[in-house]
Coordinates of C-alpha atoms and ligand atoms in Angstrom, one line a residue:
Chain A
M1 CA 94.7 125.3 113.1
S2 CA 91.3 125.2 111.0
V3 CA 89.9 122.6 108.4
K4 CA 90.3 125.5 105.9
D5 CA 94.0 126.0 105.2
C6 CA 94.7 122.4 105.5
I7 CA 96.6 121.3 102.2
L8 CA 95.6 117.6 102.9
I9 CA 92.6 116.1 104.4
A10 CA 92.9 112.0 104.6
D11 CA 89.0 111.3 105.6
H12 CA 88.7 107.4 106.9
L13 CA 90.3 105.7 104.5
T14 CA 90.5 102.1 104.5
Y15 CA 92.7 100.0 102.2
V16 CA 92.6 96.3 101.5
Y17 CA 95.3 94.6 99.5
G18 CA 94.1 91.5 97.5
S19 CA 90.5 91.7 97.7
G20 CA 88.6 89.2 96.0
T21 CA 91.1 86.5 97.0
E22 CA 92.3 84.0 99.7
R23 CA 95.1 86.6 101.2
V24 CA 93.1 90.0 102.3
V25 CA 95.0 92.4 103.6
K26 CA 94.1 95.4 105.6
A27 CA 96.8 97.3 105.5
V28 CA 95.2 101.0 106.2
D29 CA 92.2 100.9 108.7
D30 CA 89.8 103.9 109.1
V31 CA 92.9 106.2 108.9
S32 CA 91.8 110.3 109.4
F33 CA 94.4 113.6 109.7
M34 CA 95.0 116.7 108.4
I35 CA 98.2 118.2 106.8
H36 CA 98.8 122.0 107.5
P37 CA 101.4 124.1 105.7
G38 CA 104.7 124.1 106.8
E39 CA 104.2 121.1 109.1
M40 CA 106.8 118.4 109.5
I41 CA 105.6 115.3 110.3
G42 CA 107.1 112.0 111.3
L43 CA 105.1 108.9 110.4
I44 CA 106.0 106.1 112.6
G45 CA 105.7 102.3 112.7
H46 CA 106.6 98.7 112.7
T47 CA 107.6 97.2 109.5
G48 CA 104.5 96.1 108.0
S49 CA 102.4 98.5 109.3
G50 CA 100.7 100.1 106.8
K51 CA 102.9 103.4 106.5
S52 CA 103.8 103.0 102.8
T53 CA 100.6 102.2 101.3
L54 CA 99.0 105.4 103.4
I55 CA 101.3 107.3 101.8
Q56 CA 100.5 106.0 98.4
H57 CA 96.7 107.5 99.0
L58 CA 98.1 110.9 99.7
N59 CA 99.3 111.5 96.3
G60 CA 96.6 108.7 94.4
L61 CA 98.7 106.7 93.5
L62 CA 96.2 104.4 95.3
A63 CA 92.6 104.8 95.6
P64 CA 91.3 104.2 98.4
S65 CA 89.0 101.1 99.3
E66 CA 86.7 103.3 101.5
G67 CA 87.1 106.9 102.7
S68 CA 88.6 109.9 100.6
V69 CA 91.2 111.8 100.2
Y70 CA 90.9 116.0 99.6
Y71 CA 93.5 118.5 98.5
H72 CA 92.7 121.8 99.1
G73 CA 89.2 121.0 99.5
K74 CA 88.8 118.8 96.3
D75 CA 88.0 115.2 96.3
I76 CA 91.1 113.8 94.7
H77 CA 89.1 110.8 93.0
D78 CA 86.6 112.9 91.7
N79 CA 86.4 113.0 87.8
G80 CA 87.6 115.6 86.3
F81 CA 90.3 116.5 89.2
D82 CA 93.6 116.6 87.5
R83 CA 95.3 113.8 89.2
K84 CA 98.9 114.2 87.1
T85 CA 99.5 118.0 88.2
F86 CA 98.5 117.0 91.6
R87 CA 101.2 114.1 92.0
S88 CA 103.6 117.1 91.1
K89 CA 101.6 119.1 94.4
V90 CA 102.6 116.0 96.5
G91 CA 105.8 115.0 95.9
L92 CA 106.5 111.3 97.1
V93 CA 110.2 109.6 97.7
F94 CA 109.9 106.0 97.9
Q95 CA 111.8 104.2 99.7
Y96 CA 115.4 103.3 98.0
P97 CA 114.3 106.2 95.1
E98 CA 118.1 105.6 93.6
H99 CA 116.6 102.3 92.0
Q100 CA 114.2 104.8 89.4
L101 CA 116.8 106.2 88.4
F102 CA 117.3 106.0 84.0
E103 CA 118.5 108.9 82.4
E104 CA 122.0 109.4 80.6
T105 CA 123.3 112.3 82.8
V106 CA 122.0 113.0 86.5
H107 CA 120.9 116.5 85.7
K108 CA 118.5 114.6 82.8
D109 CA 117.3 112.4 85.5
V110 CA 116.0 115.3 87.8
M111 CA 114.2 116.8 84.3
F112 CA 111.9 114.1 83.9
G113 CA 109.8 115.0 86.4
P114 CA 109.4 118.8 85.4
K115 CA 109.5 117.7 81.8
N116 CA 106.5 115.8 82.7
M117 CA 104.7 118.5 84.2
G118 CA 104.9 120.2 80.6
L119 CA 107.6 122.9 81.3
S120 CA 110.0 124.8 79.0
A121 CA 113.2 122.8 78.6
K122 CA 114.6 126.2 79.9
E123 CA 112.2 126.2 82.6
A124 CA 113.1 122.4 83.5
D125 CA 116.5 122.9 83.2
L126 CA 116.6 125.6 85.8
R127 CA 114.4 123.5 88.3
A128 CA 116.9 120.6 88.1
Y129 CA 120.0 122.8 88.4
E130 CA 117.8 124.2 91.8
A131 CA 116.9 121.0 92.9
L132 CA 120.6 119.6 92.8
K133 CA 121.9 122.4 94.5
M134 CA 119.1 122.2 97.1
V135 CA 120.5 118.2 97.8
G136 CA 123.9 119.9 98.1
L137 CA 125.4 117.7 95.2
E138 CA 128.7 118.9 93.8
D139 CA 128.5 120.6 90.5
E140 CA 131.0 118.3 88.9
Y141 CA 128.5 115.3 89.3
F142 CA 125.7 116.8 87.3
Y143 CA 126.3 115.9 83.7
Q144 CA 127.9 112.5 85.0
S145 CA 125.8 109.0 84.8
P146 CA 123.6 108.5 88.1
F147 CA 125.0 105.4 87.5
D148 CA 128.4 105.9 88.5
L149 CA 127.4 107.7 92.3
S150 CA 127.8 106.5 95.5
G151 CA 124.8 105.0 97.3
G152 CA 124.0 108.3 99.1
Q153 CA 125.0 110.7 96.2
K154 CA 122.5 108.6 93.9
R155 CA 120.0 108.9 96.9
K156 CA 120.0 112.4 96.8
V157 CA 119.9 112.8 92.8
A158 CA 116.6 110.6 93.2
I159 CA 115.4 113.2 95.8
A160 CA 116.4 116.1 93.7
G161 CA 114.0 114.4 91.0
V162 CA 111.0 115.0 93.0
L163 CA 112.2 118.4 94.6
A164 CA 112.4 119.8 90.8
M165 CA 108.6 119.5 90.7
R166 CA 108.4 122.0 93.8
P167 CA 105.9 120.1 95.2
E168 CA 103.9 121.9 98.3
V169 CA 104.0 118.5 100.5
L170 CA 107.1 116.2 100.5
I171 CA 106.8 112.7 101.3
L172 CA 109.8 110.6 102.0
D173 CA 109.7 106.9 102.7
E174 CA 112.2 105.7 104.8
P175 CA 114.4 108.0 102.9
T176 CA 117.5 107.1 105.4
A177 CA 117.0 103.0 104.8
G178 CA 120.5 101.4 103.9
L179 CA 122.5 104.2 104.9
D180 CA 125.6 104.7 107.3
P181 CA 124.7 107.0 110.3
K182 CA 126.8 109.8 108.5
G183 CA 124.8 109.3 105.3
R184 CA 122.1 109.1 107.6
D185 CA 122.0 112.7 109.6
E186 CA 123.1 113.8 105.9
I187 CA 119.9 113.1 104.3
L188 CA 118.2 114.2 107.6
G189 CA 119.3 117.3 107.8
L190 CA 118.8 118.1 104.3
V191 CA 115.1 117.2 104.7
K192 CA 115.1 119.7 107.7
S193 CA 116.7 122.5 105.5
F194 CA 113.7 121.9 102.9
K195 CA 111.6 122.9 105.2
E196 CA 113.1 125.8 106.4
K197 CA 114.2 127.2 103.1
Q198 CA 110.9 126.4 101.7
N199 CA 108.6 126.3 103.8
M200 CA 107.6 122.8 102.5
S201 CA 105.2 120.5 104.8
I202 CA 107.3 117.4 105.1
I203 CA 106.0 114.0 106.2
L204 CA 109.0 111.7 106.9
V205 CA 108.2 108.0 107.2
S206 CA 110.6 105.9 109.4
H207 CA 110.1 102.9 112.1
S208 CA 113.1 104.6 114.3
M209 CA 112.1 107.2 117.1
E210 CA 115.6 108.3 117.1
D211 CA 115.4 109.0 113.5
V212 CA 112.6 111.5 113.6
A213 CA 112.7 112.8 117.3
E214 CA 115.1 115.6 116.3
Y215 CA 113.1 116.6 113.6
V216 CA 109.9 116.7 113.7
D217 CA 107.0 118.7 115.1
R218 CA 104.2 115.9 115.5
I219 CA 104.4 112.4 115.1
M220 CA 101.7 109.8 113.5
V221 CA 102.3 106.3 115.2
M222 CA 101.0 103.1 112.7
D223 CA 100.1 100.1 114.2
N224 CA 98.7 97.0 112.4
G225 CA 97.0 99.5 109.7
K226 CA 95.7 101.8 112.5
L227 CA 96.6 105.4 113.4
V228 CA 97.2 105.0 117.3
Y229 CA 98.5 108.2 118.2
D230 CA 98.8 111.8 116.4
D231 CA 100.2 114.0 118.6
V232 CA 103.5 116.2 119.4
P233 CA 106.7 114.4 119.9
E234 CA 106.6 114.6 123.9
K235 CA 103.2 113.4 124.5
V236 CA 104.0 110.5 121.7
F237 CA 107.0 109.3 123.5
A238 CA 105.5 109.8 127.2
Q239 CA 103.6 106.7 126.1
Y240 CA 107.2 104.2 125.5
K241 CA 105.6 101.6 127.2
H242 CA 102.6 101.2 124.7
L243 CA 105.0 102.0 122.3
E244 CA 107.3 99.1 123.2
E245 CA 104.6 96.7 122.6
M246 CA 104.0 97.7 119.2
G247 CA 107.5 96.9 118.2
L248 CA 109.0 100.7 118.4
R249 CA 111.1 102.2 120.9
A250 CA 111.1 105.8 122.1
P251 CA 114.4 107.8 122.3
E252 CA 117.1 106.7 124.4
M253 CA 117.1 110.1 125.9
T254 CA 113.5 109.6 126.7
Y255 CA 114.7 106.2 128.8
I256 CA 117.4 108.2 130.5
T257 CA 115.1 111.1 131.9
D258 CA 112.6 108.5 132.6
E259 CA 115.1 106.7 135.1
L260 CA 116.4 110.3 136.5
R261 CA 112.6 111.6 136.8
K262 CA 111.9 108.1 139.2
Q263 CA 115.2 108.2 141.3
V264 CA 116.7 111.8 141.2
F265 CA 114.1 114.9 139.6
P266 CA 110.6 114.2 140.4
S267 CA 109.9 116.9 138.0
L268 CA 111.8 116.7 134.9
P269 CA 109.7 116.8 131.8
V270 CA 109.5 114.2 129.0
V271 CA 112.4 115.0 126.5
T272 CA 113.2 113.2 123.2
T273 CA 116.3 114.7 121.8
L274 CA 120.0 115.3 123.6
Q275 CA 119.5 118.8 123.4
E276 CA 116.6 119.2 125.0
A277 CA 117.6 116.8 127.7
K278 CA 120.4 118.6 128.5
E279 CA 118.2 121.9 129.3
A280 CA 115.6 120.0 131.3
I281 CA 118.3 118.4 133.5
L282 CA 120.4 121.3 133.8
G283 CA 117.1 123.4 134.4
T284 CA 115.6 121.1 137.1
F285 CA 119.0 120.3 138.9
L286 CA 119.7 124.3 139.4
L287 CA 116.2 125.1 140.6
D288 CA 116.4 121.8 142.8
S289 CA 119.4 123.5 144.2
G290 CA 117.4 126.7 144.9
V291 CA 119.5 128.7 142.0
S292 CA 117.1 129.9 139.7
L293 CA 118.0 130.8 136.0
Chain B
M1 CA 97.2 93.7 86.2
L2 CA 100.3 91.8 85.6
R3 CA 99.6 89.8 88.9
D4 CA 96.5 88.6 87.3
I5 CA 98.4 86.1 84.9
T6 CA 98.1 82.9 86.5
L7 CA 99.6 80.5 84.0
G8 CA 102.6 78.7 85.2
Q9 CA 102.2 79.9 88.9
Y10 CA 102.1 77.8 91.5
Y11 CA 99.2 77.4 93.8
Q12 CA 99.6 76.2 97.2
T13 CA 97.2 74.1 99.5
E14 CA 97.4 70.7 100.4
S15 CA 95.9 68.1 98.1
I16 CA 97.1 64.6 96.8
L17 CA 98.2 66.0 93.5
H18 CA 100.5 68.6 95.5
R19 CA 102.1 65.4 97.5
L20 CA 102.5 63.5 93.7
D21 CA 106.2 63.1 93.0
P22 CA 107.0 65.7 90.1
R23 CA 107.7 63.1 87.8
T24 CA 105.2 61.3 87.8
K25 CA 102.7 64.7 87.3
I26 CA 105.2 65.7 84.3
L27 CA 104.9 62.1 82.5
A28 CA 101.2 62.0 83.2
S29 CA 100.3 65.6 82.1
F30 CA 102.5 64.3 78.8
F31 CA 100.2 61.3 78.2
Y32 CA 97.3 63.8 79.0
M33 CA 98.3 66.0 76.3
L34 CA 99.0 63.0 73.8
S35 CA 95.8 61.6 74.3
L36 CA 94.3 65.1 73.2
F37 CA 96.1 64.5 69.6
L38 CA 95.6 60.8 69.1
F39 CA 91.8 61.3 67.9
T40 CA 89.3 63.6 67.7
N41 CA 85.9 62.4 68.2
V42 CA 83.0 63.1 70.7
Y43 CA 83.7 60.3 73.1
V44 CA 87.3 61.1 73.3
Y45 CA 86.7 64.4 74.4
V46 CA 84.1 63.4 76.8
L47 CA 86.6 61.3 78.7
A48 CA 89.3 64.1 78.4
L49 CA 86.9 66.7 80.0
A50 CA 86.3 64.1 82.6
M51 CA 89.7 63.2 83.4
L52 CA 90.0 66.7 83.6
L53 CA 87.3 67.4 85.8
L54 CA 88.6 64.8 88.3
M55 CA 92.1 66.2 88.3
I56 CA 91.0 69.8 88.7
E57 CA 88.7 68.4 91.6
L58 CA 91.6 66.4 93.2
S59 CA 93.7 69.2 93.0
H60 CA 91.7 71.6 95.4
V61 CA 93.0 74.9 94.1
P62 CA 89.8 76.8 93.3
F63 CA 88.0 76.5 89.9
K64 CA 87.6 80.6 89.6
F65 CA 91.7 80.8 90.0
I66 CA 92.2 78.2 87.1
I67 CA 89.9 79.6 85.1
R68 CA 91.9 83.2 85.3
G69 CA 94.8 81.2 83.5
M70 CA 92.7 81.1 80.5
K71 CA 92.4 84.9 80.3
A72 CA 96.5 84.9 78.8
I73 CA 95.2 82.8 76.2
V74 CA 91.5 84.2 74.7
V75 CA 93.2 86.0 71.9
L76 CA 94.9 83.0 70.7
L77 CA 91.8 81.0 71.1
I78 CA 89.8 83.4 69.0
I79 CA 92.1 83.4 66.4
T80 CA 92.2 79.8 65.7
A81 CA 88.5 79.5 66.1
V82 CA 88.1 82.0 63.2
F83 CA 90.8 80.8 61.5
N84 CA 89.6 77.2 61.2
L85 CA 85.9 78.6 61.0
F86 CA 86.4 80.4 57.6
L87 CA 89.1 78.9 56.2
T88 CA 88.3 75.1 56.1
K89 CA 86.9 73.6 52.7
G90 CA 84.0 71.3 52.4
T91 CA 80.3 71.3 52.6
T92 CA 78.7 74.3 53.3
F93 CA 76.8 75.3 56.2
V94 CA 76.2 78.7 56.0
S95 CA 77.0 81.0 53.3
F96 CA 76.9 85.0 54.0
W97 CA 78.6 88.1 51.7
K98 CA 82.1 86.5 50.8
F99 CA 82.1 84.0 53.6
T100 CA 81.2 80.6 54.1
I101 CA 81.0 78.3 56.9
T102 CA 81.3 74.7 56.4
E103 CA 80.5 71.9 58.6
E104 CA 84.1 70.8 58.4
G105 CA 84.9 74.6 59.4
L106 CA 82.6 74.2 62.4
R107 CA 83.8 70.5 63.5
N108 CA 87.3 71.6 63.0
A109 CA 87.2 75.0 64.8
G110 CA 85.0 73.2 67.7
F111 CA 87.6 70.6 68.3
M112 CA 90.7 73.0 67.8
S113 CA 89.7 75.2 70.6
L114 CA 88.6 72.6 73.1
R115 CA 91.7 71.0 72.6
L116 CA 93.9 74.1 73.0
I117 CA 91.8 74.8 76.5
F118 CA 92.2 71.0 77.6
L119 CA 96.0 71.6 76.8
I120 CA 96.2 74.5 78.9
L121 CA 94.1 73.6 81.5
G122 CA 95.6 70.1 81.6
S123 CA 99.2 71.4 81.8
S124 CA 98.0 74.3 84.2
I125 CA 96.9 71.7 86.8
M126 CA 100.7 70.4 86.6
T127 CA 102.2 74.0 87.3
L128 CA 99.1 74.8 90.0
T129 CA 100.2 71.7 92.3
T130 CA 104.2 71.8 91.7
S131 CA 106.2 74.5 93.0
P132 CA 109.1 75.8 91.2
N133 CA 111.8 73.9 92.6
Q134 CA 110.0 70.3 92.6
L135 CA 109.1 71.4 88.6
T136 CA 112.8 71.7 87.9
D137 CA 114.0 68.8 90.3
G138 CA 111.4 66.9 88.2
L139 CA 112.6 67.8 84.4
E140 CA 116.0 67.3 85.6
R141 CA 115.5 63.9 86.2
V142 CA 112.5 63.1 83.5
F143 CA 114.7 64.5 80.9
G144 CA 118.4 63.5 82.6
F145 CA 119.0 60.6 79.7
L146 CA 120.0 63.5 77.7
K147 CA 123.1 63.9 79.4
I148 CA 124.3 61.3 77.2
F149 CA 124.1 63.9 74.2
K150 CA 126.3 65.9 76.4
V151 CA 123.0 68.1 77.1
P152 CA 123.9 70.5 80.4
V153 CA 120.5 68.9 81.8
H154 CA 121.2 70.3 85.1
E155 CA 122.4 73.9 84.0
L156 CA 119.3 74.2 82.2
A157 CA 117.4 73.1 85.1
M158 CA 118.8 75.4 87.3
M159 CA 118.6 78.1 85.1
M160 CA 114.8 77.3 84.7
S161 CA 114.1 76.9 88.9
I162 CA 115.8 80.7 89.0
A163 CA 114.3 82.3 86.4
L164 CA 110.5 81.0 87.6
R165 CA 112.2 81.8 91.2
F166 CA 112.5 85.7 89.7
I167 CA 109.4 86.4 87.9
P168 CA 107.3 87.4 90.9
I169 CA 110.6 89.8 92.1
L170 CA 110.2 91.3 88.7
V171 CA 106.7 91.6 88.6
D172 CA 106.8 93.7 92.1
E173 CA 109.9 95.6 90.9
T174 CA 108.0 96.7 87.9
D175 CA 105.1 97.7 90.0
K176 CA 107.7 99.9 92.3
I177 CA 109.5 101.5 89.5
M178 CA 106.0 102.4 87.5
K179 CA 104.9 103.7 90.8
A180 CA 108.0 105.7 91.5
Q181 CA 107.8 107.3 87.9
L182 CA 104.1 108.1 88.3
A183 CA 104.9 109.8 91.3
R184 CA 107.5 111.8 88.9
C185 CA 104.2 112.7 86.7
A186 CA 105.0 110.1 84.2
D187 CA 102.4 108.9 81.8
F188 CA 101.6 105.5 81.2
E189 CA 98.3 106.2 79.4
S190 CA 99.2 108.1 76.0
K191 CA 96.9 106.6 73.1
N192 CA 99.8 106.9 70.8
I193 CA 101.3 103.8 70.3
F194 CA 105.3 105.5 69.5
K195 CA 104.7 107.5 72.7
K196 CA 103.5 104.8 74.7
A197 CA 106.6 102.5 73.5
K198 CA 108.8 105.7 74.9
S199 CA 107.2 106.0 78.1
F200 CA 108.0 102.5 79.4
I201 CA 111.7 103.2 79.0
P202 CA 112.1 105.2 82.4
V203 CA 110.9 101.8 83.8
L204 CA 112.7 99.1 81.7
V205 CA 116.2 100.5 81.9
P206 CA 115.8 100.6 85.9
L207 CA 114.3 97.1 85.5
F208 CA 117.2 96.0 83.8
V209 CA 119.9 97.2 85.8
S210 CA 118.0 95.7 88.9
A211 CA 118.0 92.3 87.4
F212 CA 121.6 92.3 86.3
R213 CA 122.4 93.8 89.9
R214 CA 120.1 90.8 91.5
A215 CA 122.0 88.2 89.0
G216 CA 125.1 89.5 90.4
D217 CA 124.2 89.3 93.8
L218 CA 122.8 85.6 93.4
A219 CA 126.3 84.6 91.4
M220 CA 128.1 85.7 94.1
A221 CA 126.3 84.2 96.7
M222 CA 126.2 81.0 94.7
E223 CA 130.1 81.0 94.2
A224 CA 130.9 81.7 98.0
R225 CA 128.8 78.6 98.8
C226 CA 131.1 76.9 96.4
Y227 CA 128.4 76.0 93.4
Q228 CA 130.1 74.2 90.6
G229 CA 127.1 72.7 88.7
G230 CA 125.6 69.3 88.6
Q231 CA 129.0 67.4 88.7
G232 CA 128.7 65.1 92.1
R233 CA 126.0 67.3 93.6
T234 CA 123.7 65.3 96.0
K235 CA 120.0 66.3 96.7
M236 CA 118.5 67.0 100.3
K237 CA 115.0 65.7 99.1
P238 CA 116.2 63.2 96.6
L239 CA 113.1 62.3 94.6
K240 CA 111.5 58.8 95.6
Y241 CA 108.6 57.2 94.1
K242 CA 105.4 56.1 96.6
G243 CA 102.4 54.3 96.3
R244 CA 100.0 57.1 95.2
D245 CA 102.7 57.3 92.2
I246 CA 102.4 54.1 91.0
L247 CA 98.5 54.4 91.4
T248 CA 98.6 57.7 89.2
Y249 CA 100.6 56.0 86.6
L250 CA 97.8 52.7 86.7
V251 CA 95.2 55.3 86.7
F252 CA 96.8 57.4 82.9
V253 CA 97.5 53.8 81.5
L254 CA 93.7 52.8 81.8
Y255 CA 93.3 56.4 80.8
L256 CA 95.2 55.7 77.6
A257 CA 93.7 52.6 77.0
G258 CA 90.3 54.1 77.7
I259 CA 91.1 57.3 75.0
F260 CA 91.6 54.2 72.5
V261 CA 88.5 52.5 72.8
C262 CA 86.8 55.9 72.4
G263 CA 89.1 56.7 69.6
I264 CA 88.7 53.3 67.7
L265 CA 86.0 50.9 69.0
L266 CA 82.9 53.3 69.9
P267 CA 82.8 55.1 66.4
K268 CA 82.3 51.6 64.8
L269 CA 79.7 50.5 67.2
L270 CA 77.9 54.0 67.8
P271 CA 78.9 56.0 64.7
I272 CA 78.1 59.7 65.1
Y273 CA 80.8 62.5 63.8
Ligands
ADP1 N1 101.4 95.1 96.6 C1 100.9 94.2 98.0 N2 99.6 93.5 97.9 C2 99.7 92.7 99.1 N3 99.8 93.3 100.2 C3 100.6 94.4 100.5 C4 101.5 94.6 99.4 N4 102.2 95.8 99.6 C5 102.1 95.6 101.2 N5 101.0 94.6 101.6 C6 100.6 94.6 103.1 O1 100.2 95.7 103.7 C7 100.7 95.4 104.9 C8 101.5 96.9 104.9 O2 102.3 96.9 104.3 P1 103.2 98.3 104.3 O3 102.5 99.7 103.5 O4 104.4 98.0 103.2 O5 103.8 98.9 105.4 P2 105.1 99.7 106.0 O6 105.8 100.6 104.7 O7 104.7 100.2 107.3 O8 106.5 98.5 106.0 C9 101.7 94.8 105.0 O9 101.1 93.4 105.8 C10 102.3 93.9 104.0 O10 102.6 93.0 103.7
MG2 MG1 107.0 101.1 104.1

C-alpha cells in the first residue's frame, strides 16, 4: 500500500518527559510508521516501553519533541489544523477507561463525545444508541447510572463513548487490563467485530502476545522507546528469542510448534494461534505420511 | 501545569539539612519566621537574607527549583506591594493624578514584600528537605503537648501525611482524566467563564469518585492491618536528636541573638532607616 491512501503517518517521532528537569525520560525514540484503512495492528511492549506515550501522539494529545504526525497528508500540529475534530476521527480509549465516566445515565455519558463534536441532540442520541448496541450492552442498562454497572460493563460503556464519535482509527490502550478471562475474550471479540463491521483501523495496545496474536494482522513491538519490529505476526513471533530478551513472550503455540519442528517435523511453519497450529500440524503430518490433502 | 507548583514539595537529594531531625527543622523554621516579625530594618533583613542563602546553599536543592515555588505567590506579592505603596499615609514621595506614594509606603511595600518572600523561601527549605513522613512525625512530636488538651494530635498528623501522600496521585489522576475527556472532544479552553466552569464537571466527577474509591481502599487496608489510632503505637524509626541537631539549635540561638543586635543596637550606633 502506498503513502497516499494511509490515514496516519508517524514521522520520526521522539518524545521526552521532563525536559529541562533532572529526571529526563526519552519515552519515544525516533519512531516511524504508517496506518492504512482497515488494518488491525497490535502494539506490544513491556510496561514502560513507551506504548501509551506513543499513542497519545496519534490523536494529538501530546505534541512530539521531534518529528511529526500526518493525518491524510496534513501535519496535525500545523496552525489552523482543527485538532478537536481530528480527535473524533482518531478515537483513543485510555487504559481503565471506566474511570472517565461521569454522567447520570449510561446513555448520556456516551452522548458526551458526539455532543462535543457539535452534533444535534437527535444525532448524538442516535449515535449513542448505535454505539451502545455495538458494544453489546443490554438495553435495560441504557438509562441507569454508569456507576451501578459491573467492571466489564463500565468498560464497554467507556468504549462506546469513543465509538459514538465514529472514528476512522480506534486505539485501545490495554483494553483487557484487570478483566477476568471471560471479560477479556468478550472485549477482544468486540474489537474484532468493530473492524469487520465498520472497516475501522484498529490499534490494540497490550503487553501480552497471547492477547493480540489471534486478532491482529500486523504487530509493532516497542522496547525502551524504540520501535523494534513492525511486521506480520508470524515474522515477529519467529524472533521469540529476541522477544524474550525484551521481557515479552511469543504465544504458547509458537513454542510448542517450535519444539515439534526441532524434533519431528522440520518443515513446520511458524504459527501463532491454536487454529493455525492445528492446520499446520495436520498438514505437515499428512504430507510426511505421503497423503496429500 | 499543576506539576509546576513546587510549594510544599519534597526534593529528594543528599544534604545535611535532609539528614536533620524534622523537629529541629520545624522549630528552626519557626524561629526564622519569628525573626522576620520582630524588627523591621535593613540590618535585620540583611542578616535574614544571609541566613536564607546559607540554608539554600546547605540544602543542595537547585536554586531554580526553589524559585519555581515562588510563582504561586506572585499575585499575592503584587497585591501586598500595591496596597502598601498607595494606602500608607505619610510624607509624600511622588504624586500623580489621584495617587500619592509616600516614603513610608515605599518602605512598607519593600519590607512587606521581602518579608513575604523570606517567609515562603524559609518554609520552602523546610518542606523541600523533609519528606512528608518525616514532616508529620516531627509535627506530631512538636505538637505532642496538645494531647493534654485532648487534641487528637496523632490522628491529625496521620490525616496530614495521607493528604500529602495523595496530592501527586490526584494530580496524575486529574491529568489522565482530562486527557480521556479531551479524547472525547471536550473543550477546556472556553473563554466564557460559565462554560469553562461547566466544562470541568466531566473531570471533577470522576476525580471525586476515584478519590473516594482510594480512600475506601486505604481505610480497608489500614483496618486489615489493625490500625486503631495513636494509643500505644510504636515507631519503626523513633526520632532521635544527633550532634548536628544540637549544632543547628546553637546556630539559630546565635542567629536570634544577632537579630536582636541588628534590631536594637545597630540602629542606635549607625542610624539609617
Ligand atoms: N507523565 C509522565 N511523566 C514522566 N514520565 C512519564 C510519564 N508518563 C510516562 N512516563 C515514563 O515514560 C516511559 C514510558 O511510559 P509509557 O508510555 O506509559 O509506557 P507503557 O504504556 O508502554 O507502559 C516510562 O519510563 C514512564 O516512566
Ligand atoms: Mg501504558
